[in-house]
Amino acid sequence: MAKVRETGTVIRQEMLTPGMFSMWIRTSAGKDSVPGQFAALYSKDSARLLPRPFGICDVAEDGESLRIVYRVAGAGTEEFSRYQPGDSVEIMGPLGNGFPLAGKKALVIAGGSGVPPILNLAKHYPGTCTAVLGYRDRNTFLADDFKEYCDVYLATEDGSLGTKGNVLDAIRENGLKADVIYACGPAPMLRALKAYAKEQGIPCYISLEEKMACGIGACLACVCKTKEIDGHSNVHNTRICADGPVFDAEEVEL
């Protein structure tokens, strides 16, 4: 299904942890989407023209509603956090590309706002997968949801849950192995996983987090360095929103 822009309706919203919200929206903007794609929500404030991108966390079986999970980080997301069931929301999706589903034994790895789209991947992954999730402290979100689909290992910066440290520390501490890695999260985490995957000789696919403007690849506001020349801009850049957000880790510079 091609992307659509339409007025959706909030079905329900809840706070998962302080500042972290889960919202279900009645919309067809997630219909026929694949794990790794995202949707963009528009503010009702005319002073905020640009949409906010959110990785799709889940889509209802009939394709007529989707779930986003997000952290309040500014005026736009603060506005969304005040929405109540029945409120309207302008939404566009599905946008970007998704993870290639290899069907092999996988490590699905996430940190921060990368956790929601990786949950969507774990739910639909055709092979066996193990989730490694990184948090700052014991205020985790969605970790229990993963347990329905895979084994789960946690890493926390303060050591309050799971391995003390980062996701790579958890992988090594628990001797976790896989044939392929899928990851979404902060750039330092992705950089470390790219090096680890190269060291282990296994493919690694990463979803890049980036502030976006248009969300459809027209403005070139969200670009990253690549090995190859981009056919759109004719430089060593690629558009995260249109050509990503998912890339083979070896294709991009982090």
mmCIF file of N, CA and C in Angstrom, residues 111-228:
data_model
loop_
_atom_site.group_PDB
_atom_site.id
_atom_site.type_symbol
_atom_site.label_atom_id
_atom_site.label_comp_id
_atom_site.label_asym_id
_atom_site.label_seq_id
_atom_site.Cartn_x
_atom_site.Cartn_y
_atom_site.Cartn_z
ATOM 1 N N GLY A 111 17.770 0.364 21.868
ATOM 2 C CA GLY A 111 17.986 1.253 23.004
ATOM 3 C C GLY A 111 17.182 2.523 22.807
ATOM 4 N N GLY A 112 16.682 3.082 23.876
ATOM 5 C CA GLY A 112 15.950 4.345 23.798
ATOM 6 C C GLY A 112 14.725 4.263 22.915
ATOM 7 N N SER A 113 14.572 5.261 22.037
ATOM 8 C CA SER A 113 13.400 5.299 21.158
ATOM 9 C C SER A 113 13.465 4.248 20.060
ATOM 10 N N GLY A 114 14.553 3.471 20.020
ATOM 11 C CA GLY A 114 14.649 2.376 19.070
ATOM 12 C C GLY A 114 13.913 1.131 19.519
ATOM 13 N N VAL A 115 13.471 1.093 20.771
ATOM 14 C CA VAL A 115 12.792 -0.094 21.289
ATOM 15 C C VAL A 115 11.467 -0.370 20.575
ATOM 16 N N PRO A 116 10.579 0.624 20.365
ATOM 17 C CA PRO A 116 9.280 0.323 19.747
ATOM 18 C C PRO A 116 9.349 -0.337 18.374
ATOM 19 N N PRO A 117 10.123 0.176 17.407
ATOM 20 C CA PRO A 117 10.151 -0.502 16.109
ATOM 21 C C PRO A 117 10.793 -1.885 16.157
ATOM 22 N N ILE A 118 11.690 -2.111 17.114
ATOM 23 C CA ILE A 118 12.291 -3.439 17.242
ATOM 24 C C ILE A 118 11.283 -4.429 17.826
ATOM 25 N N LEU A 119 10.361 -3.957 18.666
ATOM 26 C CA LEU A 119 9.283 -4.834 19.141
ATOM 27 C C LEU A 119 8.427 -5.288 17.965
ATOM 28 N N ASN A 120 8.147 -4.385 17.054
ATOM 29 C CA ASN A 120 7.376 -4.732 15.853
ATOM 30 C C ASN A 120 8.121 -5.790 15.034
ATOM 31 N N LEU A 121 9.439 -5.664 14.952
ATOM 32 C CA LEU A 121 10.249 -6.650 14.244
ATOM 33 C C LEU A 121 10.192 -8.007 14.934
ATOM 34 N N ALA A 122 10.349 -8.023 16.262
ATOM 35 C CA ALA A 122 10.328 -9.284 17.007
ATOM 36 C C ALA A 122 9.000 -10.008 16.815
ATOM 37 N N LYS A 123 7.920 -9.246 16.784
ATOM 38 C CA LYS A 123 6.592 -9.848 16.621
ATOM 39 C C LYS A 123 6.446 -10.542 15.280
ATOM 40 N N HIS A 124 7.038 -9.997 14.244
ATOM 41 C CA HIS A 124 6.830 -10.513 12.890
ATOM 42 C C HIS A 124 8.020 -11.288 12.332
ATOM 43 N N TYR A 125 9.075 -11.449 13.126
ATOM 44 C CA TYR A 125 10.264 -12.110 12.586
ATOM 45 C C TYR A 125 9.968 -13.581 12.291
ATOM 46 N N PRO A 126 10.305 -14.063 11.091
ATOM 47 C CA PRO A 126 9.956 -15.437 10.702
ATOM 48 C C PRO A 126 10.862 -16.518 11.267
ATOM 49 N N GLY A 127 12.001 -16.128 11.819
ATOM 50 C CA GLY A 127 12.913 -17.099 12.413
ATOM 51 C C GLY A 127 12.933 -16.950 13.924
ATOM 52 N N THR A 128 13.943 -17.525 14.565
ATOM 53 C CA THR A 128 14.096 -17.371 16.015
ATOM 54 C C THR A 128 14.921 -16.120 16.302
ATOM 55 N N CYS A 129 14.540 -15.404 17.352
ATOM 56 C CA CYS A 129 15.281 -14.183 17.677
ATOM 57 C C CYS A 129 15.431 -14.043 19.182
ATOM 58 N N THR A 130 16.463 -13.345 19.571
ATOM 59 C CA THR A 130 16.739 -12.999 20.950
ATOM 60 C C THR A 130 16.851 -11.492 21.035
ATOM 61 N N ALA A 131 16.149 -10.898 21.999
ATOM 62 C CA ALA A 131 16.153 -9.445 22.139
ATOM 63 C C ALA A 131 17.145 -9.013 23.207
ATOM 64 N N VAL A 132 17.904 -7.969 22.895
ATOM 65 C CA VAL A 132 18.807 -7.340 23.857
ATOM 66 C C VAL A 132 18.426 -5.868 23.913
ATOM 67 N N LEU A 133 17.968 -5.420 25.079
ATOM 68 C CA LEU A 133 17.408 -4.075 25.212
ATOM 69 C C LEU A 133 18.213 -3.258 26.209
ATOM 70 N N GLY A 134 18.529 -2.033 25.822
ATOM 71 C CA GLY A 134 19.313 -1.163 26.678
ATOM 72 C C GLY A 134 18.498 -0.014 27.242
ATOM 73 N N TYR A 135 18.644 0.230 28.548
ATOM 74 C CA TYR A 135 17.937 1.313 29.235
ATOM 75 C C TYR A 135 18.906 2.030 30.173
ATOM 76 N N ARG A 136 18.483 3.214 30.612
ATOM 77 C CA ARG A 136 19.306 3.942 31.569
ATOM 78 C C ARG A 136 19.238 3.313 32.958
ATOM 79 N N ASP A 137 18.025 2.915 33.362
ATOM 80 C CA ASP A 137 17.823 2.380 34.710
ATOM 81 C C ASP A 137 16.643 1.421 34.700
ATOM 82 N N ARG A 138 16.076 1.125 35.853
ATOM 83 C CA ARG A 138 15.011 0.143 35.947
ATOM 84 C C ARG A 138 13.668 0.646 35.409
ATOM 85 N N ASN A 139 13.585 1.890 35.002
ATOM 86 C CA ASN A 139 12.358 2.415 34.390
ATOM 87 C C ASN A 139 12.294 1.974 32.926
ATOM 88 N N THR A 140 12.090 0.685 32.730
ATOM 89 C CA THR A 140 12.048 0.125 31.382
ATOM 90 C C THR A 140 10.639 0.259 30.804
ATOM 91 N N PHE A 141 10.536 0.129 29.504
ATOM 92 C CA PHE A 141 9.240 0.132 28.833
ATOM 93 C C PHE A 141 9.271 -0.892 27.702
ATOM 94 N N LEU A 142 8.172 -1.599 27.527
ATOM 95 C CA LEU A 142 7.970 -2.614 26.482
ATOM 96 C C LEU A 142 8.793 -3.884 26.677
ATOM 97 N N ALA A 143 9.634 -3.946 27.684
ATOM 98 C CA ALA A 143 10.482 -5.131 27.859
ATOM 99 C C ALA A 143 9.647 -6.398 28.029
ATOM 100 N N ASP A 144 8.577 -6.310 28.800
ATOM 101 C CA ASP A 144 7.729 -7.488 29.001
ATOM 102 C C ASP A 144 7.015 -7.897 27.714
ATOM 103 N N ASP A 145 6.705 -6.941 26.844
ATOM 104 C CA ASP A 145 6.023 -7.252 25.579
ATOM 105 C C ASP A 145 6.879 -8.170 24.707
ATOM 106 N N PHE A 146 8.204 -8.005 24.771
ATOM 107 C CA PHE A 146 9.105 -8.823 23.959
ATOM 108 C C PHE A 146 9.044 -10.294 24.342
ATOM 109 N N LYS A 147 8.735 -10.571 25.604
ATOM 110 C CA LYS A 147 8.800 -11.941 26.105
ATOM 111 C C LYS A 147 7.809 -12.864 25.414
ATOM 112 N N GLU A 148 6.792 -12.311 24.780
ATOM 113 C CA GLU A 148 5.827 -13.119 24.046
ATOM 114 C C GLU A 148 6.436 -13.685 22.767
ATOM 115 N N TYR A 149 7.517 -13.048 22.270
ATOM 116 C CA TYR A 149 8.064 -13.422 20.970
ATOM 117 C C TYR A 149 9.485 -13.969 21.017
ATOM 118 N N CYS A 150 10.220 -13.701 22.087
ATOM 119 C CA CYS A 150 11.623 -14.120 22.112
ATOM 120 C C CYS A 150 12.191 -14.070 23.518
ATOM 121 N N ASP A 151 13.371 -14.638 23.683
ATOM 122 C CA ASP A 151 14.107 -14.476 24.931
ATOM 123 C C ASP A 151 14.581 -13.031 25.031
ATOM 124 N N VAL A 152 14.643 -12.518 26.256
ATOM 125 C CA VAL A 152 14.970 -11.105 26.453
ATOM 126 C C VAL A 152 16.114 -10.948 27.442
ATOM 127 N N TYR A 153 17.090 -10.129 27.076
ATOM 128 C CA TYR A 153 18.197 -9.767 27.962
ATOM 129 C C TYR A 153 18.224 -8.250 28.073
ATOM 130 N N LEU A 154 18.464 -7.779 29.297
ATOM 131 C CA LEU A 154 18.469 -6.337 29.542
ATOM 132 C C LEU A 154 19.864 -5.849 29.920
ATOM 133 N N ALA A 155 20.130 -4.604 29.549
ATOM 134 C CA ALA A 155 21.330 -3.902 30.003
ATOM 135 C C ALA A 155 20.889 -2.549 30.527
ATOM 136 N N THR A 156 21.376 -2.168 31.686
ATOM 137 C CA THR A 156 21.070 -0.842 32.228
ATOM 138 C C THR A 156 22.372 -0.140 32.589
ATOM 139 N N GLU A 157 22.387 1.158 32.359
ATOM 140 C CA GLU A 157 23.602 1.916 32.618
ATOM 141 C C GLU A 157 23.997 1.876 34.084
ATOM 142 N N ASP A 158 22.979 1.885 34.987
ATOM 143 C CA ASP A 158 23.291 1.902 36.413
ATOM 144 C C ASP A 158 23.338 0.506 37.045
ATOM 145 N N GLY A 159 23.090 -0.534 36.231
ATOM 146 C CA GLY A 159 23.162 -1.892 36.746
ATOM 147 C C GLY A 159 21.966 -2.317 37.574
ATOM 148 N N SER A 160 20.884 -1.556 37.564
ATOM 149 C CA SER A 160 19.716 -1.886 38.382
ATOM 150 C C SER A 160 18.948 -3.087 37.855
ATOM 151 N N LEU A 161 19.080 -3.390 36.558
ATOM 152 C CA LEU A 161 18.472 -4.572 35.957
ATOM 153 C C LEU A 161 19.436 -5.158 34.936
ATOM 154 N N GLY A 162 19.475 -6.485 34.867
ATOM 155 C CA GLY A 162 20.287 -7.141 33.842
ATOM 156 C C GLY A 162 21.767 -6.832 33.981
ATOM 157 N N THR A 163 22.409 -6.716 32.836
ATOM 158 C CA THR A 163 23.844 -6.430 32.792
ATOM 159 C C THR A 163 24.098 -4.952 33.038
ATOM 160 N N LYS A 164 25.082 -4.640 33.859
ATOM 161 C CA LYS A 164 25.471 -3.247 34.040
ATOM 162 C C LYS A 164 26.324 -2.827 32.851
ATOM 163 N N GLY A 165 25.856 -1.824 32.110
ATOM 164 C CA GLY A 165 26.585 -1.363 30.933
ATOM 165 C C GLY A 165 25.651 -1.214 29.760
ATOM 166 N N ASN A 166 26.135 -1.567 28.573
ATOM 167 C CA ASN A 166 25.353 -1.382 27.362
ATOM 168 C C ASN A 166 24.969 -2.731 26.742
ATOM 169 N N VAL A 167 24.292 -2.673 25.605
ATOM 170 C CA VAL A 167 23.799 -3.909 24.984
ATOM 171 C C VAL A 167 24.939 -4.837 24.568
ATOM 172 N N LEU A 168 26.052 -4.262 24.159
ATOM 173 C CA LEU A 168 27.181 -5.093 23.765
ATOM 174 C C LEU A 168 27.758 -5.825 24.975
ATOM 175 N N ASP A 169 27.754 -5.173 26.126
ATOM 176 C CA ASP A 169 28.193 -5.833 27.355
ATOM 177 C C ASP A 169 27.282 -7.024 27.664
ATOM 178 N N ALA A 170 25.960 -6.841 27.437
ATOM 179 C CA ALA A 170 25.003 -7.919 27.698
ATOM 180 C C ALA A 170 25.207 -9.082 26.732
ATOM 181 N N ILE A 171 25.487 -8.782 25.479
ATOM 182 C CA ILE A 171 25.734 -9.834 24.488
ATOM 183 C C ILE A 171 26.945 -10.675 24.902
ATOM 184 N N ARG A 172 28.007 -10.016 25.296
ATOM 185 C CA ARG A 172 29.232 -10.729 25.654
ATOM 186 C C ARG A 172 29.097 -11.461 26.992
ATOM 187 N N GLU A 173 28.454 -10.833 27.950
ATOM 188 C CA GLU A 173 28.303 -11.458 29.263
ATOM 189 C C GLU A 173 27.494 -12.742 29.178
ATOM 190 N N ASN A 174 26.488 -12.752 28.302
ATOM 191 C CA ASN A 174 25.604 -13.913 28.191
ATOM 192 C C ASN A 174 25.969 -14.861 27.051
ATOM 193 N N GLY A 175 27.063 -14.557 26.362
ATOM 194 C CA GLY A 175 27.530 -15.430 25.286
ATOM 195 C C GLY A 175 26.515 -15.597 24.161
ATOM 196 N N LEU A 176 25.833 -14.531 23.814
ATOM 197 C CA LEU A 176 24.775 -14.612 22.813
ATOM 198 C C LEU A 176 25.358 -14.679 21.404
ATOM 199 N N LYS A 177 24.820 -15.560 20.588
ATOM 200 C CA LYS A 177 25.276 -15.742 19.215
ATOM 201 C C LYS A 177 24.081 -15.666 18.257
ATOM 202 N N ALA A 178 24.351 -15.286 17.024
ATOM 203 C CA ALA A 178 23.286 -15.219 16.028
ATOM 204 C C ALA A 178 23.895 -15.204 14.635
ATOM 205 N N ASP A 179 23.019 -15.376 13.639
ATOM 206 C CA ASP A 179 23.444 -15.337 12.239
ATOM 207 C C ASP A 179 23.261 -13.965 11.614
ATOM 208 N N VAL A 180 22.476 -13.099 12.277
ATOM 209 C CA VAL A 180 22.208 -11.766 11.751
ATOM 210 C C VAL A 180 21.823 -10.861 12.917
ATOM 211 N N ILE A 181 22.137 -9.569 12.780
ATOM 212 C CA ILE A 181 21.805 -8.575 13.805
ATOM 213 C C ILE A 181 20.891 -7.522 13.193
ATOM 214 N N TYR A 182 19.868 -7.150 13.954
ATOM 215 C CA TYR A 182 18.995 -6.032 13.605
ATOM 216 C C TYR A 182 19.012 -5.074 14.789
ATOM 217 N N ALA A 183 19.157 -3.779 14.529
ATOM 218 C CA ALA A 183 19.282 -2.849 15.642
ATOM 219 C C ALA A 183 18.700 -1.481 15.325
ATOM 220 N N CYS A 184 18.212 -0.833 16.383
ATOM 221 C CA CYS A 184 17.743 0.550 16.272
ATOM 222 C C CYS A 184 18.027 1.228 17.600
ATOM 223 N N GLY A 185 18.590 2.422 17.536
ATOM 224 C CA GLY A 185 18.904 3.134 18.760
ATOM 225 C C GLY A 185 19.889 4.257 18.526
ATOM 226 N N PRO A 186 20.500 4.759 19.587
ATOM 227 C CA PRO A 186 21.435 5.883 19.472
ATOM 228 C C PRO A 186 22.651 5.526 18.622
ATOM 229 N N ALA A 187 23.242 6.535 18.011
ATOM 230 C CA ALA A 187 24.386 6.332 17.118
ATOM 231 C C ALA A 187 25.563 5.615 17.782
ATOM 232 N N PRO A 188 25.938 5.943 19.032
ATOM 233 C CA PRO A 188 27.070 5.215 19.639
ATOM 234 C C PRO A 188 26.798 3.710 19.751
ATOM 235 N N MET A 189 25.561 3.341 20.054
ATOM 236 C CA MET A 189 25.204 1.925 20.131
ATOM 237 C C MET A 189 25.332 1.259 18.769
ATOM 238 N N LEU A 190 24.809 1.921 17.732
ATOM 239 C CA LEU A 190 24.872 1.355 16.388
ATOM 240 C C LEU A 190 26.301 1.258 15.889
ATOM 241 N N ARG A 191 27.105 2.232 16.247
ATOM 242 C CA ARG A 191 28.520 2.217 15.840
ATOM 243 C C ARG A 191 29.238 1.008 16.452
ATOM 244 N N ALA A 192 28.970 0.748 17.723
ATOM 245 C CA ALA A 192 29.601 -0.381 18.399
ATOM 246 C C ALA A 192 29.117 -1.705 17.823
ATOM 247 N N LEU A 193 27.834 -1.800 17.495
ATOM 248 C CA LEU A 193 27.291 -3.034 16.937
ATOM 249 C C LEU A 193 27.804 -3.287 15.526
ATOM 250 N N LYS A 194 27.982 -2.217 14.761
ATOM 251 C CA LYS A 194 28.553 -2.371 13.423
ATOM 252 C C LYS A 194 29.943 -2.990 13.512
ATOM 253 N N ALA A 195 30.768 -2.484 14.435
ATOM 254 C CA ALA A 195 32.124 -3.016 14.600
ATOM 255 C C ALA A 195 32.081 -4.460 15.100
ATOM 256 N N TYR A 196 31.160 -4.750 16.019
ATOM 257 C CA TYR A 196 31.039 -6.107 16.547
ATOM 258 C C TYR A 196 30.620 -7.087 15.458
ATOM 259 N N ALA A 197 29.634 -6.704 14.639
ATOM 260 C CA ALA A 197 29.166 -7.578 13.562
ATOM 261 C C ALA A 197 30.281 -7.845 12.553
ATOM 262 N N LYS A 198 31.071 -6.819 12.253
ATOM 263 C CA LYS A 198 32.189 -7.005 11.329
ATOM 264 C C LYS A 198 33.222 -7.952 11.919
ATOM 265 N N GLU A 199 33.466 -7.797 13.203
ATOM 266 C CA GLU A 199 34.419 -8.668 13.905
ATOM 267 C C GLU A 199 33.947 -10.126 13.883
ATOM 268 N N GLN A 200 32.628 -10.312 14.007
ATOM 269 C CA GLN A 200 32.048 -11.659 14.048
ATOM 270 C C GLN A 200 31.751 -12.220 12.660
ATOM 271 N N GLY A 201 31.818 -11.368 11.641
ATOM 272 C CA GLY A 201 31.559 -11.809 10.278
ATOM 273 C C GLY A 201 30.105 -12.129 9.999
ATOM 274 N N ILE A 202 29.189 -11.370 10.621
ATOM 275 C CA ILE A 202 27.765 -11.595 10.381
ATOM 276 C C ILE A 202 27.112 -10.310 9.884
ATOM 277 N N PRO A 203 26.070 -10.409 9.063
ATOM 278 C CA PRO A 203 25.400 -9.212 8.561
ATOM 279 C C PRO A 203 24.698 -8.450 9.673
ATOM 280 N N CYS A 204 24.632 -7.143 9.509
ATOM 281 C CA CYS A 204 24.010 -6.272 10.512
ATOM 282 C C CYS A 204 23.190 -5.207 9.808
ATOM 283 N N TYR A 205 21.935 -5.108 10.183
ATOM 284 C CA TYR A 205 21.042 -4.096 9.613
ATOM 285 C C TYR A 205 20.628 -3.136 10.718
ATOM 286 N N ILE A 206 20.788 -1.850 10.444
ATOM 287 C CA ILE A 206 20.526 -0.842 11.471
ATOM 288 C C ILE A 206 19.493 0.165 10.991
ATOM 289 N N SER A 207 18.686 0.631 11.926
ATOM 290 C CA SER A 207 17.718 1.684 11.647
ATOM 291 C C SER A 207 18.220 2.957 12.307
ATOM 292 N N LEU A 208 18.433 3.993 11.514
ATOM 293 C CA LEU A 208 19.034 5.230 12.006
ATOM 294 C C LEU A 208 17.972 6.177 12.558
ATOM 295 N N GLU A 209 18.288 6.764 13.693
ATOM 296 C CA GLU A 209 17.431 7.795 14.280
ATOM 297 C C GLU A 209 17.946 9.151 13.830
ATOM 298 N N GLU A 210 17.057 9.986 13.334
ATOM 299 C CA GLU A 210 17.471 11.295 12.847
ATOM 300 C C GLU A 210 16.280 12.230 12.861
ATOM 301 N N LYS A 211 16.530 13.512 13.173
ATOM 302 C CA LYS A 211 15.467 14.508 13.045
ATOM 303 C C LYS A 211 15.146 14.673 11.563
ATOM 304 N N MET A 212 13.858 14.635 11.236
ATOM 305 C CA MET A 212 13.429 14.716 9.842
ATOM 306 C C MET A 212 12.549 15.937 9.633
ATOM 307 N N ALA A 213 12.508 16.407 8.391
ATOM 308 C CA ALA A 213 11.666 17.549 8.073
ATOM 309 C C ALA A 213 10.462 17.100 7.245
ATOM 310 N N CYS A 214 10.680 16.824 5.957
ATOM 311 C CA CYS A 214 9.543 16.475 5.104
ATOM 312 C C CYS A 214 9.087 15.036 5.302
ATOM 313 N N GLY A 215 10.018 14.124 5.594
ATOM 314 C CA GLY A 215 9.682 12.727 5.788
ATOM 315 C C GLY A 215 9.568 11.918 4.509
ATOM 316 N N ILE A 216 9.753 12.549 3.355
ATOM 317 C CA ILE A 216 9.576 11.839 2.081
ATOM 318 C C ILE A 216 10.783 11.986 1.152
ATOM 319 N N GLY A 217 11.873 12.580 1.637
ATOM 320 C CA GLY A 217 13.107 12.635 0.856
ATOM 321 C C GLY A 217 13.270 13.835 -0.046
ATOM 322 N N ALA A 218 12.409 14.837 0.091
ATOM 323 C CA ALA A 218 12.482 15.982 -0.810
ATOM 324 C C ALA A 218 13.440 17.072 -0.336
ATOM 325 N N CYS A 219 13.618 17.200 0.984
ATOM 326 C CA CYS A 219 14.324 18.381 1.497
ATOM 327 C C CYS A 219 15.804 18.142 1.796
ATOM 328 N N LEU A 220 16.240 16.895 1.879
ATOM 329 C CA LEU A 220 17.630 16.546 2.183
ATOM 330 C C LEU A 220 18.071 17.009 3.565
ATOM 331 N N ALA A 221 17.133 17.142 4.497
ATOM 332 C CA ALA A 221 17.487 17.564 5.853
ATOM 333 C C ALA A 221 18.055 16.425 6.679
ATOM 334 N N CYS A 222 17.675 15.200 6.368
ATOM 335 C CA CYS A 222 18.164 14.048 7.141
ATOM 336 C C CYS A 222 19.019 13.171 6.233
ATOM 337 N N VAL A 223 20.311 13.382 6.264
ATOM 338 C CA VAL A 223 21.210 12.603 5.423
ATOM 339 C C VAL A 223 22.319 12.012 6.281
ATOM 340 N N CYS A 224 22.903 10.937 5.785
ATOM 341 C CA CYS A 224 24.075 10.364 6.435
ATOM 342 C C CYS A 224 25.092 10.006 5.361
ATOM 343 N N LYS A 225 26.336 9.882 5.754
ATOM 344 C CA LYS A 225 27.415 9.562 4.828
ATOM 345 C C LYS A 225 27.337 8.092 4.408
ATOM 346 N N THR A 226 27.628 7.846 3.141
ATOM 347 C CA THR A 226 27.598 6.486 2.617
ATOM 348 C C THR A 226 28.862 6.190 1.818
ATOM 349 N N LYS A 227 29.087 4.906 1.561
ATOM 350 C CA LYS A 227 30.222 4.516 0.728
ATOM 351 C C LYS A 227 29.967 4.854 -0.728
ATOM 352 N N GLU A 228 28.727 4.653 -1.163
ATOM 353 C CA GLU A 228 28.375 4.859 -2.564
ATOM 354 C C GLU A 228 27.770 6.245 -2.787
#
